[in-house]
PDB file of C-alpha atoms in Angstrom:
ATOM      1  CA  GLN A   1     -40.766  25.650   4.086  1.00  0.00           C
ATOM      2  CA  VAL A   2     -40.369  29.272   3.073  1.00  0.00           C
ATOM      3  CA  GLN A   3     -43.424  31.337   2.193  1.00  0.00           C
ATOM      4  CA  LEU A   4     -43.584  34.665   0.385  1.00  0.00           C
ATOM      5  CA  VAL A   5     -46.570  36.960   0.711  1.00  0.00           C
ATOM      6  CA  GLU A   6     -47.024  39.989  -1.541  1.00  0.00           C
ATOM      7  CA  SER A   7     -49.194  43.041  -1.132  1.00  0.00           C
ATOM      8  CA  GLY A   8     -49.728  46.422  -2.723  1.00  0.00           C
ATOM      9  CA  GLY A   9     -51.094  45.709  -6.171  1.00  0.00           C
ATOM     10  CA  GLY A  10     -54.144  47.411  -7.622  1.00  0.00           C
ATOM     11  CA  LEU A  11     -55.546  49.701 -10.273  1.00  0.00           C
ATOM     12  CA  VAL A  12     -53.747  52.958 -11.040  1.00  0.00           C
ATOM     13  CA  GLN A  13     -53.950  55.551 -13.786  1.00  0.00           C
ATOM     14  CA  PRO A  14     -51.082  56.040 -16.228  1.00  0.00           C
ATOM     15  CA  GLY A  15     -48.420  58.177 -14.622  1.00  0.00           C
ATOM     16  CA  GLY A  16     -49.378  57.010 -11.165  1.00  0.00           C
ATOM     17  CA  SER A  17     -47.428  55.102  -8.536  1.00  0.00           C
ATOM     18  CA  LEU A  18     -47.718  51.886  -6.585  1.00  0.00           C
ATOM     19  CA  ARG A  19     -45.532  50.207  -4.004  1.00  0.00           C
ATOM     20  CA  LEU A  20     -45.350  46.446  -3.799  1.00  0.00           C
ATOM     21  CA  SER A  21     -44.195  44.608  -0.694  1.00  0.00           C
ATOM     22  CA  CYS A  22     -43.145  41.016  -0.186  1.00  0.00           C
ATOM     23  CA  ALA A  23     -42.324  39.332   3.099  1.00  0.00           C
ATOM     24  CA  ALA A  24     -40.636  35.960   3.449  1.00  0.00           C
ATOM     25  CA  SER A  25     -41.216  33.697   6.438  1.00  0.00           C
ATOM     26  CA  GLY A  26     -40.341  30.192   7.547  1.00  0.00           C
ATOM     27  CA  ASN A  27     -37.138  28.404   8.418  1.00  0.00           C
ATOM     28  CA  ILE A  28     -34.877  30.921   6.728  1.00  0.00           C
ATOM     29  CA  LEU A  29     -31.162  30.860   7.354  1.00  0.00           C
ATOM     30  CA  SER A  30     -30.268  33.474   4.778  1.00  0.00           C
ATOM     31  CA  ILE A  31     -31.635  35.029   1.597  1.00  0.00           C
ATOM     32  CA  ASN A  32     -29.200  35.867  -1.164  1.00  0.00           C
ATOM     33  CA  VAL A  33     -31.251  37.343  -3.975  1.00  0.00           C
ATOM     34  CA  MET A  34     -34.787  38.696  -3.900  1.00  0.00           C
ATOM     35  CA  GLY A  35     -36.540  39.797  -7.017  1.00  0.00           C
ATOM     36  CA  TRP A  36     -39.736  40.878  -8.698  1.00  0.00           C
ATOM     37  CA  TYR A  37     -41.046  39.232 -11.841  1.00  0.00           C
ATOM     38  CA  ARG A  38     -44.116  39.973 -13.898  1.00  0.00           C
ATOM     39  CA  GLN A  39     -46.271  38.172 -16.397  1.00  0.00           C
ATOM     40  CA  ALA A  40     -48.736  39.864 -18.694  1.00  0.00           C
ATOM     41  CA  PRO A  41     -51.531  37.922 -20.428  1.00  0.00           C
ATOM     42  CA  GLY A  42     -50.174  35.919 -23.341  1.00  0.00           C
ATOM     43  CA  LYS A  43     -46.571  36.739 -22.505  1.00  0.00           C
ATOM     44  CA  GLN A  44     -43.729  34.983 -20.745  1.00  0.00           C
ATOM     45  CA  ARG A  45     -42.735  35.852 -17.216  1.00  0.00           C
ATOM     46  CA  GLU A  46     -39.934  38.396 -17.128  1.00  0.00           C
ATOM     47  CA  LEU A  47     -37.570  39.699 -14.491  1.00  0.00           C
ATOM     48  CA  VAL A  48     -38.382  43.253 -13.460  1.00  0.00           C
ATOM     49  CA  ALA A  49     -35.718  43.880 -10.834  1.00  0.00           C
ATOM     50  CA  SER A  50     -33.554  42.018  -8.361  1.00  0.00           C
ATOM     51  CA  ILE A  51     -31.432  42.862  -5.350  1.00  0.00           C
ATOM     52  CA  THR A  52     -28.747  40.943  -3.496  1.00  0.00           C
ATOM     53  CA  SER A  53     -28.263  40.826   0.259  1.00  0.00           C
ATOM     54  CA  GLY A  54     -25.466  43.335  -0.220  1.00  0.00           C
ATOM     55  CA  GLY A  55     -27.742  45.769  -2.013  1.00  0.00           C
ATOM     56  CA  ASN A  56     -26.614  45.265  -5.592  1.00  0.00           C
ATOM     57  CA  THR A  57     -29.545  45.876  -7.929  1.00  0.00           C
ATOM     58  CA  ASN A  58     -30.464  44.883 -11.440  1.00  0.00           C
ATOM     59  CA  TYR A  59     -33.338  46.267 -13.549  1.00  0.00           C
ATOM     60  CA  ARG A  60     -34.817  45.444 -16.882  1.00  0.00           C
ATOM     61  CA  GLU A  61     -34.242  48.279 -19.314  1.00  0.00           C
ATOM     62  CA  SER A  62     -37.875  49.305 -19.669  1.00  0.00           C
ATOM     63  CA  VAL A  63     -38.270  50.142 -15.961  1.00  0.00           C
ATOM     64  CA  LYS A  64     -34.964  51.867 -15.289  1.00  0.00           C
ATOM     65  CA  GLY A  65     -35.497  55.319 -13.846  1.00  0.00           C
ATOM     66  CA  ARG A  66     -39.111  54.539 -12.951  1.00  0.00           C
ATOM     67  CA  PHE A  67     -38.941  51.550 -10.582  1.00  0.00           C
ATOM     68  CA  THR A  68     -36.827  51.157  -7.462  1.00  0.00           C
ATOM     69  CA  ILE A  69     -36.223  47.881  -5.668  1.00  0.00           C
ATOM     70  CA  SER A  70     -35.179  47.804  -2.027  1.00  0.00           C
ATOM     71  CA  ARG A  71     -35.045  45.286   0.779  1.00  0.00           C
ATOM     72  CA  ASP A  72     -34.975  45.023   4.545  1.00  0.00           C
ATOM     73  CA  ASN A  73     -32.747  42.090   5.436  1.00  0.00           C
ATOM     74  CA  ALA A  74     -33.837  42.114   9.075  1.00  0.00           C
ATOM     75  CA  LYS A  75     -37.444  41.630   7.973  1.00  0.00           C
ATOM     76  CA  ASN A  76     -36.691  39.303   5.047  1.00  0.00           C
ATOM     77  CA  SER A  77     -38.678  41.692   2.897  1.00  0.00           C
ATOM     78  CA  VAL A  78     -38.372  43.237  -0.535  1.00  0.00           C
ATOM     79  CA  TYR A  79     -40.170  46.234  -1.989  1.00  0.00           C
ATOM     80  CA  LEU A  80     -40.788  47.636  -5.437  1.00  0.00           C
ATOM     81  CA  GLN A  81     -41.605  51.305  -5.789  1.00  0.00           C
ATOM     82  CA  MET A  82     -43.174  51.865  -9.194  1.00  0.00           C
ATOM     83  CA  ASN A  83     -43.505  55.407 -10.491  1.00  0.00           C
ATOM     84  CA  SER A  84     -44.622  56.831 -13.827  1.00  0.00           C
ATOM     85  CA  LEU A  85     -46.565  53.677 -14.512  1.00  0.00           C
ATOM     86  CA  LYS A  86     -47.545  52.856 -18.072  1.00  0.00           C
ATOM     87  CA  ALA A  87     -50.222  50.636 -19.531  1.00  0.00           C
ATOM     88  CA  GLU A  88     -47.536  48.186 -20.605  1.00  0.00           C
ATOM     89  CA  ASP A  89     -46.612  47.657 -16.942  1.00  0.00           C
ATOM     90  CA  THR A  90     -49.928  45.877 -16.446  1.00  0.00           C
ATOM     91  CA  ALA A  91     -49.221  42.331 -15.266  1.00  0.00           C
ATOM     92  CA  VAL A  92     -49.258  39.960 -12.344  1.00  0.00           C
ATOM     93  CA  TYR A  93     -46.200  40.746 -10.245  1.00  0.00           C
ATOM     94  CA  SER A  94     -44.588  37.992  -8.203  1.00  0.00           C
ATOM     95  CA  CYS A  95     -41.697  38.090  -5.799  1.00  0.00           C
ATOM     96  CA  ASN A  96     -38.973  35.494  -5.644  1.00  0.00           C
ATOM     97  CA  ALA A  97     -36.329  34.631  -3.088  1.00  0.00           C
ATOM     98  CA  ASP A  98     -33.252  32.407  -3.262  1.00  0.00           C
ATOM     99  CA  GLY A  99     -31.480  31.428  -0.096  1.00  0.00           C
ATOM    100  CA  ARG A 100     -30.735  28.746   2.469  1.00  0.00           C
ATOM    101  CA  ARG A 101     -32.939  27.102   5.113  1.00  0.00           C
ATOM    102  CA  TRP A 102     -32.427  25.840   8.639  1.00  0.00           C
ATOM    103  CA  PRO A 103     -31.124  23.497   9.880  1.00  0.00           C
ATOM    104  CA  LEU A 104     -28.854  22.116   7.166  1.00  0.00           C
ATOM    105  CA  GLY A 105     -28.406  25.162   4.974  1.00  0.00           C
ATOM    106  CA  THR A 106     -30.375  23.557   2.162  1.00  0.00           C
ATOM    107  CA  THR A 107     -30.899  25.944  -0.722  1.00  0.00           C
ATOM    108  CA  PHE A 108     -34.396  27.093  -1.612  1.00  0.00           C
ATOM    109  CA  THR A 109     -36.188  29.086  -4.260  1.00  0.00           C
ATOM    110  CA  SER A 110     -39.628  30.353  -3.320  1.00  0.00           C
ATOM    111  CA  TRP A 111     -42.315  32.335  -5.087  1.00  0.00           C
ATOM    112  CA  GLY A 112     -45.155  34.476  -3.886  1.00  0.00           C
ATOM    113  CA  GLN A 113     -48.696  34.009  -5.092  1.00  0.00           C
ATOM    114  CA  GLY A 114     -48.636  37.143  -7.245  1.00  0.00           C
ATOM    115  CA  THR A 115     -50.427  40.459  -7.117  1.00  0.00           C
ATOM    116  CA  GLN A 116     -52.234  42.140  -9.998  1.00  0.00           C
ATOM    117  CA  VAL A 117     -51.088  45.558 -11.174  1.00  0.00           C
ATOM    118  CA  THR A 118     -53.376  47.247 -13.695  1.00  0.00           C
ATOM    119  CA  VAL A 119     -52.490  50.568 -15.266  1.00  0.00           C
ATOM    120  CA  SER A 120     -55.493  52.054 -17.001  1.00  0.00           C
ATOM    121  CA  SER A 121     -57.424  55.268 -17.313  1.00  0.00           C
TER     122      SER A 121
END
């Protein structure tokens, strides 16, 4: 099994910053893509940003220039630095990882439990 644990959510004023962290553990052979998704009340889950093991990144248009995704392959961890936060960024943020497990290289897709980010004055 592969588990993902997130941290770093909370309440912040508009214009503020937060940094989310997500660490993967378990019988991990390799992780290809790690990403952050979010789901606001009454809305569908959407991809915020993703990053490959080689460092290639992808962002949804509304967060470009404000959010930065990074990862530490040695720690099987991914981070999301969120700056200039807006009320519309309020959502539950979840991390996701796609990779392969020991011992047979079986593919996996795992999700974290989610962390609440609230942007409000």
